[in-house]
Short mmCIF file of C-alpha atoms and ligand atoms in Angstrom, two decimals:
data_model
loop_
_atom_site.label_atom_id
_atom_site.label_comp_id
_atom_site.label_asym_id
_atom_site.label_seq_id
_atom_site.Cartn_x
_atom_site.Cartn_y
_atom_site.Cartn_z
CA MET A 201 15.20 8.02 -16.18
CA ASP A 202 18.15 6.77 -14.38
CA LYS A 203 17.11 3.03 -14.48
CA GLN A 204 19.65 2.30 -12.17
CA ARG A 205 18.23 4.18 -10.05
CA LEU A 206 14.94 3.24 -10.13
CA GLU A 207 15.82 -0.02 -8.92
CA GLU A 208 17.49 0.45 -6.63
CA VAL A 209 14.61 2.12 -4.35
CA ALA A 210 12.51 0.00 -5.39
CA ARG A 211 14.45 -3.31 -4.19
CA ALA A 212 15.30 -0.71 -0.84
CA ILE A 213 11.59 -0.83 -0.43
CA VAL A 214 11.38 -4.99 -0.96
CA GLN A 215 14.53 -5.57 0.72
CA THR A 216 13.83 -9.18 3.52
CA GLY A 217 12.22 -8.33 6.74
CA LYS A 218 10.95 -5.41 5.77
CA GLY A 219 7.77 -3.70 4.10
CA ILE A 220 6.05 -0.41 3.75
CA LEU A 221 3.12 1.50 6.34
CA ALA A 222 0.70 3.51 3.81
CA ALA A 223 -0.37 6.48 5.99
CA ASP A 224 -1.09 8.47 3.08
CA GLU A 225 -5.14 8.16 4.01
CA SER A 226 -6.52 11.43 2.67
CA SER A 227 -8.46 14.13 4.78
CA PRO A 228 -12.03 12.12 4.70
CA THR A 229 -10.44 8.44 5.08
CA ILE A 230 -8.63 9.86 7.87
CA LYS A 231 -11.36 11.46 9.13
CA LYS A 232 -13.36 7.66 9.46
CA ARG A 233 -10.18 6.51 11.58
CA PHE A 234 -10.61 9.19 13.89
CA ASP A 235 -13.91 9.17 13.83
CA SER A 236 -14.14 5.14 15.55
CA ILE A 237 -11.98 6.30 18.34
CA GLY A 238 -13.59 9.69 18.82
CA VAL A 239 -10.63 12.05 18.88
CA GLU A 240 -11.89 14.92 16.10
CA SER A 241 -9.85 15.34 12.87
CA THR A 242 -7.67 18.26 13.19
CA GLU A 243 -4.35 19.45 11.25
CA ALA A 244 -2.87 19.38 15.07
CA ASN A 245 -3.90 15.50 15.89
CA ARG A 246 -3.37 13.68 12.22
CA ARG A 247 0.06 15.10 12.50
CA ALA A 248 0.28 13.83 16.06
CA TYR A 249 -0.63 10.72 15.65
CA ARG A 250 1.81 10.66 12.13
CA GLU A 251 4.60 11.32 14.76
CA LEU A 252 3.57 8.82 16.53
CA LEU A 253 4.27 6.48 14.06
CA PHE A 254 7.26 7.51 12.75
CA THR A 255 9.39 7.60 16.00
CA THR A 256 8.31 4.17 16.81
CA GLU A 257 11.62 3.89 17.76
CA GLY A 258 13.21 -0.04 16.52
CA ALA A 259 10.46 -0.37 13.44
CA GLU A 260 12.72 0.80 10.83
CA ALA A 261 13.79 -2.80 11.36
CA PHE A 262 10.47 -3.97 9.91
CA ILE A 263 9.58 -0.91 7.61
CA SER A 264 11.11 0.30 4.44
CA GLY A 265 9.48 2.84 3.21
CA VAL A 266 6.14 5.08 3.98
CA ILE A 267 3.44 6.50 2.01
CA LEU A 268 2.35 9.64 3.15
CA PHE A 269 -0.06 11.91 2.22
CA ASP A 270 0.19 15.78 0.82
CA GLU A 271 -0.09 16.94 4.19
CA THR A 272 1.31 14.58 5.83
CA LEU A 273 4.45 15.78 3.72
CA ARG A 274 4.78 18.99 4.45
CA GLN A 275 4.62 18.89 8.19
CA SER A 276 7.15 17.85 11.09
CA SER A 277 8.00 16.46 13.87
CA GLU A 278 7.10 18.74 17.10
CA GLN A 279 10.86 19.50 17.52
CA GLY A 280 10.95 20.90 13.79
CA THR A 281 12.25 18.09 11.61
CA PRO A 282 10.24 17.94 8.57
CA PHE A 283 8.50 14.26 8.25
CA PRO A 284 10.53 13.21 5.31
CA ARG A 285 14.03 13.91 6.77
CA LEU A 286 13.52 12.63 9.75
CA LEU A 287 11.89 9.20 8.38
CA ALA A 288 15.47 9.58 6.50
CA GLU A 289 17.37 9.98 8.79
CA LYS A 290 15.94 6.49 10.31
CA GLY A 291 16.69 4.61 6.76
CA ILE A 292 12.76 4.88 6.00
CA ILE A 293 12.39 5.77 2.14
CA PRO A 294 9.58 8.57 1.97
CA GLY A 295 6.77 8.19 -0.11
CA ILE A 296 3.62 9.85 -1.45
CA LYS A 297 0.04 9.31 -2.87
CA VAL A 298 -0.57 11.46 -5.63
CA ASP A 299 -3.74 10.07 -7.26
CA LYS A 300 -7.27 12.32 -6.53
CA GLY A 301 -9.44 9.55 -5.19
CA ALA A 302 -12.00 6.61 -7.27
CA LYS A 303 -14.42 8.80 -8.76
CA ALA A 304 -18.03 6.94 -10.34
CA LEU A 305 -16.65 6.30 -13.99
CA ALA A 306 -19.59 8.12 -16.16
CA GLY A 307 -22.04 5.63 -18.15
CA PHE A 308 -20.62 2.46 -15.91
CA ALA A 309 -23.21 2.14 -12.98
CA GLY A 310 -20.94 1.09 -10.11
CA GLU A 311 -17.56 0.95 -11.03
CA LYS A 312 -14.80 3.49 -10.51
CA VAL A 313 -11.81 5.56 -12.41
CA THR A 314 -8.99 6.96 -10.41
CA GLU A 315 -8.57 10.88 -11.15
CA GLY A 316 -5.50 12.94 -10.71
CA LEU A 317 -3.28 12.86 -14.31
CA ASP A 318 -3.79 16.89 -15.33
CA GLY A 319 -0.79 18.67 -13.70
CA LEU A 320 0.85 15.21 -11.79
CA ARG A 321 4.24 16.08 -14.12
CA GLU A 322 4.52 19.60 -11.94
CA ARG A 323 3.04 17.76 -9.11
CA LEU A 324 5.73 15.14 -9.14
CA ALA A 325 8.31 17.70 -9.81
CA GLU A 326 7.84 19.26 -6.54
CA TYR A 327 7.56 15.73 -4.71
CA ARG A 328 10.48 15.11 -5.60
CA GLU A 329 11.67 18.42 -3.74
CA LEU A 330 10.07 17.69 -0.36
CA GLY A 331 12.03 13.91 -0.59
CA ALA A 332 9.88 11.72 -2.01
CA GLN A 333 11.07 9.01 -3.45
CA PHE A 334 7.83 6.51 -4.35
CA ALA A 335 4.52 7.54 -5.24
CA LYS A 336 1.53 5.68 -5.09
CA TRP A 337 -2.04 5.87 -7.36
CA ARG A 338 -4.47 3.39 -5.98
CA ALA A 339 -7.56 2.06 -8.29
CA VAL A 340 -10.37 0.19 -7.20
CA ILE A 341 -12.32 -2.49 -8.87
CA THR A 342 -15.42 -3.42 -8.14
CA ILE A 343 -16.55 -7.09 -8.27
CA GLY A 344 -20.37 -7.21 -8.39
CA ASP A 345 -23.26 -8.38 -10.93
CA GLY A 346 -22.00 -7.58 -14.38
CA ILE A 347 -18.78 -5.69 -13.52
CA PRO A 348 -16.03 -5.70 -13.65
CA THR A 349 -16.68 -4.35 -17.04
CA ARG A 350 -13.55 -4.31 -19.25
CA PHE A 351 -14.01 -0.62 -20.05
CA CYS A 352 -13.43 -0.30 -16.56
CA LEU A 353 -10.11 -2.47 -15.58
CA GLU A 354 -9.37 -0.20 -19.41
CA ALA A 355 -9.30 2.68 -18.02
CA ASN A 356 -7.76 2.06 -14.56
CA ALA A 357 -5.08 0.62 -16.37
CA HIS A 358 -4.59 3.32 -18.86
CA ALA A 359 -4.57 5.83 -15.40
CA LEU A 360 -1.39 3.77 -14.14
CA ALA A 361 0.21 3.22 -16.66
CA ARG A 362 0.30 7.07 -17.36
CA TYR A 363 1.41 7.81 -13.83
CA ALA A 364 3.94 5.29 -13.73
CA ALA A 365 5.15 7.02 -16.90
CA LEU A 366 5.39 9.94 -15.47
CA CYS A 367 6.93 8.88 -12.39
CA GLN A 368 9.88 7.13 -13.90
CA GLU A 369 11.09 10.84 -16.26
CA ALA A 370 10.49 12.43 -12.86
CA GLY A 371 12.94 10.03 -11.00
CA ILE A 372 10.24 8.23 -8.62
CA VAL A 373 9.49 4.67 -8.45
CA PRO A 374 5.85 4.53 -9.53
CA ILE A 375 3.16 1.87 -6.60
CA VAL A 376 1.47 0.73 -8.54
CA GLU A 377 -1.95 -0.03 -7.34
CA PRO A 378 -5.06 -2.35 -8.80
CA GLU A 379 -6.90 -3.18 -6.12
CA VAL A 380 -9.58 -5.70 -6.72
CA LEU A 381 -12.37 -4.78 -3.20
CA MET A 382 -13.33 -7.61 -0.81
CA ASP A 383 -16.63 -6.19 -0.82
CA GLY A 384 -19.12 -8.73 -2.15
CA GLY A 385 -20.30 -12.16 -1.42
CA HIS A 386 -18.45 -13.35 -4.23
CA ASP A 387 -15.85 -16.80 -3.87
CA ILE A 388 -11.94 -17.11 -3.85
CA ALA A 389 -12.72 -18.25 -7.50
CA ARG A 390 -14.31 -15.30 -8.33
CA CYS A 391 -11.73 -13.14 -6.80
CA ARG A 392 -9.00 -14.92 -8.68
CA ASP A 393 -10.39 -14.36 -12.03
CA VAL A 394 -11.20 -11.08 -11.48
CA THR A 395 -7.75 -10.21 -10.03
CA ALA A 396 -5.52 -11.92 -13.27
CA GLU A 397 -7.86 -9.90 -15.84
CA THR A 398 -7.19 -7.13 -14.03
CA LEU A 399 -3.16 -7.33 -13.71
CA LYS A 400 -3.57 -8.75 -17.39
CA ARG A 401 -5.37 -5.23 -18.41
CA VAL A 402 -2.45 -3.69 -16.21
CA TYR A 403 0.80 -5.06 -17.56
CA SER A 404 0.24 -4.53 -21.00
CA ALA A 405 -0.93 -0.99 -20.41
CA LEU A 406 2.18 -0.64 -18.57
CA PHE A 407 4.17 -2.19 -21.75
CA GLU A 408 2.52 0.27 -24.32
CA HIS A 409 2.98 3.29 -22.13
CA CYS A 410 7.27 1.90 -21.55
CA VAL A 411 7.32 1.58 -18.03
CA TYR A 412 10.95 0.21 -17.24
CA LEU A 413 9.16 -2.51 -14.70
CA GLU A 414 12.60 -3.08 -12.92
CA GLY A 415 11.95 0.03 -11.29
CA THR A 416 7.88 -0.86 -9.96
CA LEU A 417 6.30 -1.98 -7.53
CA LEU A 418 3.30 -3.85 -7.15
CA LYS A 419 0.52 -3.82 -5.35
CA PRO A 420 -2.91 -6.16 -5.88
CA ASN A 421 -4.72 -7.61 -3.15
CA MET A 422 -4.81 -11.16 -2.10
CA VAL A 423 -7.13 -13.43 -3.60
CA ILE A 424 -9.28 -14.24 -0.87
CA SER A 425 -12.38 -14.95 -0.42
CA GLY A 426 -14.88 -11.83 -0.58
CA LYS A 427 -16.00 -10.46 3.31
CA ALA A 428 -19.64 -11.81 2.44
CA CYS A 429 -19.00 -14.97 1.38
CA PRO A 430 -19.92 -17.82 3.61
CA GLN A 431 -16.69 -20.03 2.39
CA GLN A 432 -13.55 -18.45 3.54
CA ALA A 433 -10.32 -20.06 2.42
CA GLY A 434 -7.78 -20.04 4.70
CA PRO A 435 -4.18 -18.61 5.40
CA GLU A 436 -2.94 -21.79 3.27
CA GLU A 437 -5.62 -21.21 0.20
CA VAL A 438 -4.99 -18.19 -0.28
CA ALA A 439 -1.49 -18.29 -0.65
CA ALA A 440 -1.46 -20.87 -2.52
CA ALA A 441 -4.13 -18.92 -4.92
CA THR A 442 -2.68 -15.28 -5.04
CA VAL A 443 0.55 -17.04 -5.74
CA ALA A 444 -0.80 -19.41 -8.53
CA CYS A 445 -2.30 -16.14 -10.37
CA PHE A 446 1.23 -13.99 -9.81
CA ARG A 447 3.25 -16.32 -11.83
CA GLN A 448 0.63 -16.10 -14.27
CA VAL A 449 0.20 -12.54 -15.27
CA VAL A 450 3.41 -10.36 -13.21
CA PRO A 451 6.39 -10.73 -14.89
CA ALA A 452 9.63 -11.74 -13.10
CA ALA A 453 10.51 -8.42 -13.87
CA VAL A 454 9.05 -6.62 -11.59
CA PRO A 455 11.46 -6.38 -7.87
CA GLY A 456 8.15 -6.58 -5.78
CA ILE A 457 4.41 -7.64 -4.65
CA VAL A 458 3.77 -5.07 -1.49
CA PHE A 459 -0.34 -6.71 -1.16
CA LEU A 460 -2.55 -3.82 0.62
CA SER A 461 -4.73 -5.73 3.44
CA GLY A 462 -7.70 -4.28 2.47
CA GLY A 463 -9.97 -4.89 5.04
CA GLN A 464 -8.29 -8.47 6.46
CA SER A 465 -8.41 -8.04 10.47
CA SER A 466 -4.10 -7.75 11.42
CA GLN A 467 -3.12 -11.06 12.14
CA GLN A 468 -5.25 -12.56 9.10
CA ALA A 469 -2.93 -10.41 6.82
CA THR A 470 -0.22 -11.17 8.49
CA GLU A 471 -1.04 -14.62 8.08
CA ASN A 472 -1.96 -14.57 4.64
CA LEU A 473 1.33 -13.08 3.97
CA ASN A 474 3.54 -15.37 6.17
CA ALA A 475 2.06 -18.72 4.33
CA MET A 476 2.77 -17.00 1.11
CA ASN A 477 6.10 -16.38 1.88
CA ALA A 478 6.58 -20.13 3.43
CA MET A 479 5.51 -21.35 -0.05
CA GLY A 480 9.81 -20.48 -0.23
CA PRO A 481 11.61 -18.43 -3.21
CA GLN A 482 9.38 -16.53 -6.30
CA PRO A 483 9.95 -14.43 -8.91
CA TRP A 484 9.33 -11.46 -6.97
CA GLU A 485 9.92 -10.49 -3.03
CA LEU A 486 6.71 -10.83 -1.55
CA SER A 487 5.80 -7.88 1.03
CA PHE A 488 3.27 -6.10 2.92
CA SER A 489 1.87 -2.23 2.04
CA TYR A 490 -0.63 -2.41 5.18
CA GLY A 491 -2.71 0.79 6.29
CA ARG A 492 -5.06 -1.05 8.35
CA ALA A 493 -3.79 -3.92 9.60
CA LEU A 494 -0.95 -1.99 10.75
CA GLN A 495 -2.27 0.36 12.16
CA ALA A 496 -5.80 -0.39 13.77
CA ASP A 497 -4.33 -1.91 17.07
CA THR A 498 -1.91 1.59 17.27
CA LEU A 499 -4.86 3.61 16.79
CA LYS A 500 -7.57 2.14 19.68
CA ALA A 501 -4.47 1.94 22.14
CA TRP A 502 -4.21 5.88 21.10
CA LYS A 503 -7.11 7.21 21.23
CA GLY A 504 -5.93 10.86 21.47
CA GLN A 505 -3.89 11.02 24.44
CA ARG A 506 -0.57 11.95 24.35
CA ALA A 507 -0.50 9.56 27.79
CA ASN A 508 -1.06 6.46 25.51
CA ALA A 509 1.60 7.58 23.82
CA ALA A 510 3.87 4.40 23.95
CA ALA A 511 1.47 2.00 24.45
CA ALA A 512 0.13 2.92 21.10
CA GLN A 513 3.87 2.76 20.25
CA ARG A 514 4.81 -1.21 20.91
CA ALA A 515 1.36 -2.00 19.30
CA PHE A 516 2.64 -0.58 16.22
CA TYR A 517 6.22 -2.23 16.89
CA HIS A 518 4.96 -5.38 17.22
CA ARG A 519 2.37 -5.36 14.35
CA ALA A 520 5.22 -4.38 12.21
CA LYS A 521 8.26 -6.89 13.95
CA CYS A 522 4.98 -9.37 12.99
CA ASN A 523 4.15 -8.59 9.40
CA GLY A 524 8.53 -8.41 9.57
CA ALA A 525 8.24 -11.98 10.14
CA ALA A 526 5.55 -12.82 7.56
CA ARG A 527 8.22 -11.71 5.06
CA LYS A 528 10.56 -14.34 6.03
CA GLY A 529 7.81 -17.00 6.29
CA ALA A 530 8.64 -16.94 10.39
CA TYR A 531 5.66 -15.66 11.89
CA SER A 532 3.57 -17.87 14.94
CA ARG A 533 0.79 -17.04 17.00
CA ALA A 534 3.15 -17.37 19.34
CA MET A 535 4.48 -14.20 18.93
CA GLU A 536 1.03 -12.70 19.73
CA GLU A 537 0.84 -14.16 23.07
CA ALA A 538 4.41 -13.07 23.41
CA ALA A 539 2.91 -9.83 23.40
P1 13P B 576 -5.28 -1.13 2.95
O1 13P B 576 -3.98 -2.02 3.66
O2 13P B 576 -5.79 -0.62 4.69
O3 13P B 576 -5.71 -1.90 2.55
O4 13P B 576 -4.33 0.35 3.07
C1 13P B 576 -3.27 0.09 2.30
C2 13P B 576 -3.39 1.79 1.37
O5 13P B 576 -2.69 2.03 0.88
C3 13P B 576 -4.27 1.44 0.24
O6 13P B 576 -4.66 2.60 -0.95
#
């Protein structure tokens, strides 16, 4: 294992003022996003949309890495440049989603476990050849009546740790993503408790599997009110609760925490990240790895029309810039109005 190289890549991803674009929607998920704007999910449309994102001029000032889906890693720009090379030429690090999705956990109603370990060593070797320098595996934890169970947390932590160890063996930085979903009427305290319990088990599994933490990144949910909770915590409360929770359970050896947006509005996701960074330095960098919160406005502006490409790229650039500012606690509402 080239520990030094792993650490260098992890640190480059969480460098000041930059974060990750998660553009790794699986085929069913990108279909959902395209359905929302009335665009058919064909290979050509998916390619065109991803090209639009990746060629947005200047976005590399705020985007350090992009997570791709298997199909996208193998696609090229209209001019014939493979996407991983196109990104690398802009100084953006290409990454790859390697899990095969969260499936129902047999015997545990309402809970899921992520699949994809079989054959992963071989797939990682190929992804590395294709230019991926980091990877992502997402575990899904649902809050509900009597769940998550300890068994579900352990099953997911175990899979995350096996994935992370395989990535490092292949010279790929693993992004470890245990997502506690926002769905439900639970309050922020319950989210904090479940998030802390989840992360304790994840780090305990990572230790047992001899994962080199300096060469990993964590991609978690923020500690936040459930979507249907009548009492919605604002940015200061979310920031304080998230940082306090993570300080208890995330080792300082981890270079960075790259939050997912998880269904927050674009602006909410930016405001919450900004509030955390405004609290001052922490043991790890606090950054973003947003899918929806970076792309929602872009999709709406694009609508599948080539004529809308420039407007769509402006929308993407704007959100990337706002989140780049939030990395330093320097975001303000005025940035939205100025745009
Ligand atoms: P969202 O930011 O839309 O939650 O997506 C991030 C991601 O990659 C989830 O796995």
